[in-house]
Tab-separated table of C-alpha atoms in Angstrom:
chain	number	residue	atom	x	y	z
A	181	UNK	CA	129.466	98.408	105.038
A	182	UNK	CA	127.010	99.967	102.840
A	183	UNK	CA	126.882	102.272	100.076
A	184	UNK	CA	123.338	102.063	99.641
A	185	UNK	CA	122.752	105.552	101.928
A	186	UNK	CA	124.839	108.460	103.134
A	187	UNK	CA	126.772	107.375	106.455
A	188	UNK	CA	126.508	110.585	108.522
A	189	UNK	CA	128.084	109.036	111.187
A	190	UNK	CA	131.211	108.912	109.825
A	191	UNK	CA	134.158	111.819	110.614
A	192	UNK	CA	136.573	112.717	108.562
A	193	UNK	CA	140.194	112.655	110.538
A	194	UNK	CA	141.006	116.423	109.066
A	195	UNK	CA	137.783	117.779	110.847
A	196	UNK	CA	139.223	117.002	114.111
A	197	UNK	CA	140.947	120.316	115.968
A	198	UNK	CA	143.290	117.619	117.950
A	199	UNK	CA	144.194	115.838	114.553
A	200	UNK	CA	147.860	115.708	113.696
A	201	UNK	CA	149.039	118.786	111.983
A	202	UNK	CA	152.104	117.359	109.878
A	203	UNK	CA	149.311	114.981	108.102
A	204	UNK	CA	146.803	117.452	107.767
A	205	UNK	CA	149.151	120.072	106.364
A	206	UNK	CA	150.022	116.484	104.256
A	207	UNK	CA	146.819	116.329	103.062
A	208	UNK	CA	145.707	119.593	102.262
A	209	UNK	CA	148.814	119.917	99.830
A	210	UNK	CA	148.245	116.773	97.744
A	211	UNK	CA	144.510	117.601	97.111
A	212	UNK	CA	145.954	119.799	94.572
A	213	UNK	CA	146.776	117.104	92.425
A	214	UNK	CA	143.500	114.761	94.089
A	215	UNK	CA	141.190	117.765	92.881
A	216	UNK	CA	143.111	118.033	89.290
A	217	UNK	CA	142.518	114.292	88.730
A	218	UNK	CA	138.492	113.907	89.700
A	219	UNK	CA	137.225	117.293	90.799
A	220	UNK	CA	136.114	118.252	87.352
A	221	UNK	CA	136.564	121.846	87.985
A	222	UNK	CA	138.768	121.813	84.084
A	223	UNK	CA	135.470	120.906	82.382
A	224	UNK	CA	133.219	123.178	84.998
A	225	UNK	CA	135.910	126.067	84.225
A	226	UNK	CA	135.250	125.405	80.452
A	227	UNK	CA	131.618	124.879	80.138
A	228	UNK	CA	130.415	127.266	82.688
A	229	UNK	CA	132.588	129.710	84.456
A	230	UNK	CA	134.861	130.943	81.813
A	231	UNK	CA	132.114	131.803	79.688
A	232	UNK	CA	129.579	133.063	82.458
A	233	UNK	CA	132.510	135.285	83.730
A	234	UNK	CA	133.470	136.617	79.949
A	235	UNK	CA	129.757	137.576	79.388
A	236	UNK	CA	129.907	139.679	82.289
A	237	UNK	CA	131.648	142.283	80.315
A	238	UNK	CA	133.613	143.749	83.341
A	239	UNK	CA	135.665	142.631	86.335
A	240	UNK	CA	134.073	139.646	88.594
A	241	UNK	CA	134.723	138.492	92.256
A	242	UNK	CA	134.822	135.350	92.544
A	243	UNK	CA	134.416	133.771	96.360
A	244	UNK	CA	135.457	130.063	97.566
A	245	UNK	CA	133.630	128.883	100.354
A	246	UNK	CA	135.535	126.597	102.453
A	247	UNK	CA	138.700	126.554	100.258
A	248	UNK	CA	140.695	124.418	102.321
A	249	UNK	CA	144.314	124.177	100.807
A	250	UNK	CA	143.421	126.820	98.264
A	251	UNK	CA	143.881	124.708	95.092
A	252	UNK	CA	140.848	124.911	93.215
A	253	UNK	CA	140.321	128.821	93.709
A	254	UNK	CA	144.068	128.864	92.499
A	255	UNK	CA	143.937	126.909	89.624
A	256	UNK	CA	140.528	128.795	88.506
A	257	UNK	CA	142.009	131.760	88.087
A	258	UNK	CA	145.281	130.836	86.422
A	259	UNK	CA	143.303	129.483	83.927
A	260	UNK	CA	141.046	133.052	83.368
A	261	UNK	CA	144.642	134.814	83.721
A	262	UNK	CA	145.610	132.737	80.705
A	263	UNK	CA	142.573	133.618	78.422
A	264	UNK	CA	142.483	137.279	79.924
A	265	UNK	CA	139.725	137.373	82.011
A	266	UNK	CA	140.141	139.448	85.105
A	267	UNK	CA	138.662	139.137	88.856
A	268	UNK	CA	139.553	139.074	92.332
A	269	UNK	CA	139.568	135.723	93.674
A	270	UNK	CA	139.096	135.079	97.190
A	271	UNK	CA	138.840	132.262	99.182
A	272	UNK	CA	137.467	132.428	102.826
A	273	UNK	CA	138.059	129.061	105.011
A	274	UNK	CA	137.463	129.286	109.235
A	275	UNK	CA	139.924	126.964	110.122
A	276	UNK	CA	143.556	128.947	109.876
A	277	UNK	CA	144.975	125.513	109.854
A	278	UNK	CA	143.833	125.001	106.256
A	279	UNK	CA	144.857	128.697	105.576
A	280	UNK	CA	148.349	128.528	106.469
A	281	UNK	CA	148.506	125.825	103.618
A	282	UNK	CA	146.008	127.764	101.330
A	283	UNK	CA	148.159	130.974	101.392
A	284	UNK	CA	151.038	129.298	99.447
A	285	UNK	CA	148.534	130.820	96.583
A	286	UNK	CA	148.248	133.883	97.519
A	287	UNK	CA	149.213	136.235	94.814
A	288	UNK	CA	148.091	139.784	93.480
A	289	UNK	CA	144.300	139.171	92.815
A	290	UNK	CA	144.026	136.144	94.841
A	291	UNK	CA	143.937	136.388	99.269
A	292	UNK	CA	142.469	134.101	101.498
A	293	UNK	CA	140.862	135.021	104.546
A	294	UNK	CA	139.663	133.022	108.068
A	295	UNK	CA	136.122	133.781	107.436
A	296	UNK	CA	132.661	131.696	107.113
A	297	UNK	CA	129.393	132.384	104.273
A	298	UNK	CA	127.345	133.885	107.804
A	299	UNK	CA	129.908	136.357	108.291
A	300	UNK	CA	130.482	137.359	104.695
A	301	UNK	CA	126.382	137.419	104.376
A	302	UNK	CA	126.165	139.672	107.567
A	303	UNK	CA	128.965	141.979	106.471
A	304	UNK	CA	126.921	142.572	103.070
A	305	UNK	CA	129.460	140.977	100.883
A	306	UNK	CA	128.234	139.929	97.190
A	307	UNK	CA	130.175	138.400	94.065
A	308	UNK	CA	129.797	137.730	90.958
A	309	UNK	CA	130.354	133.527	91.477
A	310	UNK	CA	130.388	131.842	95.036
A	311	UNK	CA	132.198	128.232	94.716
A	312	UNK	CA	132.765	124.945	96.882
A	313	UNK	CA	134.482	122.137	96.173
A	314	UNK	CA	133.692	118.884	99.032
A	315	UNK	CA	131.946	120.970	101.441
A	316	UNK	CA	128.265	119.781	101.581
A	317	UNK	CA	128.884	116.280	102.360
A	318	UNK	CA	130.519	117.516	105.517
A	319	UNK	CA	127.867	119.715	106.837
A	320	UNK	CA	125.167	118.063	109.052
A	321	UNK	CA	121.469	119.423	108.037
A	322	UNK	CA	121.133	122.729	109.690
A	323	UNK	CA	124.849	123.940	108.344
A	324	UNK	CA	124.096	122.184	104.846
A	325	UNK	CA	120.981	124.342	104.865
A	326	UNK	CA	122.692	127.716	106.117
A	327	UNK	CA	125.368	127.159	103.786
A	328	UNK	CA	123.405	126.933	101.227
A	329	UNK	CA	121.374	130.037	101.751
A	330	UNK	CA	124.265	131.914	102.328
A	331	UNK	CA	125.617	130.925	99.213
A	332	UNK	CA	122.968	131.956	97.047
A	333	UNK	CA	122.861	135.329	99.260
A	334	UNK	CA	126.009	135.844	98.774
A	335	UNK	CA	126.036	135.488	94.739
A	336	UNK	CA	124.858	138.445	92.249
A	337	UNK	CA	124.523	135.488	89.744
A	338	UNK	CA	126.152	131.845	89.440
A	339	UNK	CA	126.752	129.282	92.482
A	340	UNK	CA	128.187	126.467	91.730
A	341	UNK	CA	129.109	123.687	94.552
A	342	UNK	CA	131.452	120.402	93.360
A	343	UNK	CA	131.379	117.414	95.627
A	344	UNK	CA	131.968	113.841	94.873
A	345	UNK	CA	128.946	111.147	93.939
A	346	UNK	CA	128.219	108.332	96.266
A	347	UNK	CA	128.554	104.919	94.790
A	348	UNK	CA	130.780	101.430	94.745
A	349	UNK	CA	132.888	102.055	91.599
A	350	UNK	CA	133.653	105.663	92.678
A	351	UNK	CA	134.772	103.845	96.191
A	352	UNK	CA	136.445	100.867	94.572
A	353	UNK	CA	138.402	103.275	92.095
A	354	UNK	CA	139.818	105.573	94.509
A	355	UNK	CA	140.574	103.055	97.259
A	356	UNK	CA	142.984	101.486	94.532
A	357	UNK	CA	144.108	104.748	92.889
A	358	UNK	CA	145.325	106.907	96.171
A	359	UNK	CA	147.276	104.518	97.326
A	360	UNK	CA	150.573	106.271	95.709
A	361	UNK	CA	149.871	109.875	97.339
A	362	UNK	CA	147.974	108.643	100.973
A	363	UNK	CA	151.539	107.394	103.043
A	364	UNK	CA	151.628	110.659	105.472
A	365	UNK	CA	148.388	111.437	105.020
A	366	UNK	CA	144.999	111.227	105.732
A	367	UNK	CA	143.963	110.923	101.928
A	368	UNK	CA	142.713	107.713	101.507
A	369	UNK	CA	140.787	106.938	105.603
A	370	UNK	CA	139.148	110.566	104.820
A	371	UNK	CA	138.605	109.995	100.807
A	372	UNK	CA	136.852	106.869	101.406
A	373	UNK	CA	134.792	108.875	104.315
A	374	UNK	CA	134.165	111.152	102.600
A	375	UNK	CA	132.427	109.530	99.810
A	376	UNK	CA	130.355	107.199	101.895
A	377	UNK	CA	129.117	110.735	103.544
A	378	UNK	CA	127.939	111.682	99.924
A	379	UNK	CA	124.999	112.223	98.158
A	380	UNK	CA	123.791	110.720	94.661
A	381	UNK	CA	122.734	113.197	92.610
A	382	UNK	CA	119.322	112.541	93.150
A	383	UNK	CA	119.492	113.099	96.943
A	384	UNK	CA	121.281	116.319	96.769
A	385	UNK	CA	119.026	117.706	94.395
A	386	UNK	CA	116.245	116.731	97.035
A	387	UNK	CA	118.123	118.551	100.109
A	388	UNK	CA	119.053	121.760	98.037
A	389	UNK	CA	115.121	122.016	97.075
A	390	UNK	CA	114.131	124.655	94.846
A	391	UNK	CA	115.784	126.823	92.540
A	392	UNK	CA	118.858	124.230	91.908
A	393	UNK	CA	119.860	121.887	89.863
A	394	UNK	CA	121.843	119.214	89.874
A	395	UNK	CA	124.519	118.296	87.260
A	396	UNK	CA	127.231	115.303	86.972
A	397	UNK	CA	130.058	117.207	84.999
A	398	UNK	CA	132.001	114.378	85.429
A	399	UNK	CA	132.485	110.530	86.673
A	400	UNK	CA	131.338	110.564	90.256
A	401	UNK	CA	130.774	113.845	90.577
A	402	UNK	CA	127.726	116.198	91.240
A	403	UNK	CA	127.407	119.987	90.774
A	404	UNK	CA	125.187	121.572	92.817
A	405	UNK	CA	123.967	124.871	90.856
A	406	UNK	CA	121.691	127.704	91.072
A	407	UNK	CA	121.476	131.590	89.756
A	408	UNK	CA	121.684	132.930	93.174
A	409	UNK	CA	121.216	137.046	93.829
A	410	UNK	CA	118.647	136.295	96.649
A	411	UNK	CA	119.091	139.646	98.616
């Protein structure tokens, strides 16, 4: 094995329809505390969207592309609740299977909807912030690119897309650390995966092209972001 470049080969276990639903369901429910521990969404929250979404001076929607369990989306808006910041969340996900898990969230400004960035784009749908969090190193190159331009379509003003940074440390480190929350799951098979599907900062900021950038908020992470409101 080699960390050297992205293994596109690979599958994650969760992106199979036939996979086992128990373990899936498994899965999607611990990434809540997964995402807490290295998603870096706290600092993102604090450097970037709390005050991009307090200079707006009014009301945002926020959007979550691909939310899978719903965590992130959930625990972005508690924290505006807390410092009185007010939008409509909403994360959109196709897979139902990753709904039925996400919906545990659901409250009055938050819903989440079986929906994809094409659909939302075709339907004429804009926010204020569009969101991912481990999305692009799933897609192969003609999604990556379509999600991408969707997302920016989609945006009257900040994207932002987390997703973890390929390297041996990052690997080493979370082979050791998920060993406590992967029994029933498909945590750690997928988490290692999924980072050997990643992209170094560097390589993302190549495939997003112009009119991104590419930040590392945190250890072994990369944010993917741009100012979107392409019509």
């Amino acid at each position: 094995m080699t960390l050297a470049v992205r293994d596109t080969r690979l599958r994650e276990l969760m992106d199979d329809p036939d996979c086992d639903l128990e373990r899936l369901h498994a899965t999607l429910r611990r990434f809540s505390v997964v995402n807490r521990l290295v998603s870096g969404w706290g600092a993102v929250y604090r450097s970037t969207v709390a005050p991009y979404l307090r200079g707006l001076g009014r009301p945002a929607r926020v959007l979550d592309l691909g939310c899978g369990g719903g965590d992130v989306i959930a625990r972005l808006a508690s924290l505006a609740r807390r410092e009185g910041i007010v939008a409509e969340w909403r994360g959109v996900d196709p897979d139902e299977r990753s709904l039925a898990v996400a919906r545990r969230y659901a409250a009055p400004g938050i819903r989440f909807e079986a929906t994809d960035s094409s659909a939302l784009r075709a339907a004429g749908e804009r926010f204020d912030l569009v969101i991912s969090n481990h999305v692009l190193h799933h897609l192969d190159p003609i999604a990556f690119a379509t999600f991408r331009d969707d997302s920016r379509a989609l945006s009257l003003g900040l994207v932002l897309h987390g997703d973890i940074a390929r390297g041996r440390l990052a690997y080493g480190l979370y082979a050791a650390g998920i060993t406590p929350l992967a029994p029933g799951s498909f945590l750690r098979t997928d988490g290692l995966r999924s980072i050997r599907r990643s992209f170094t900062a560097p390589e993302l900021a190549d495939a997003l092209g112009s009119g991104w950038r590419v930040e590392q908020p945190a250890p072994f992470r990369v944010l993917a972001v741009s100012e979107g409101g392409d019509a």
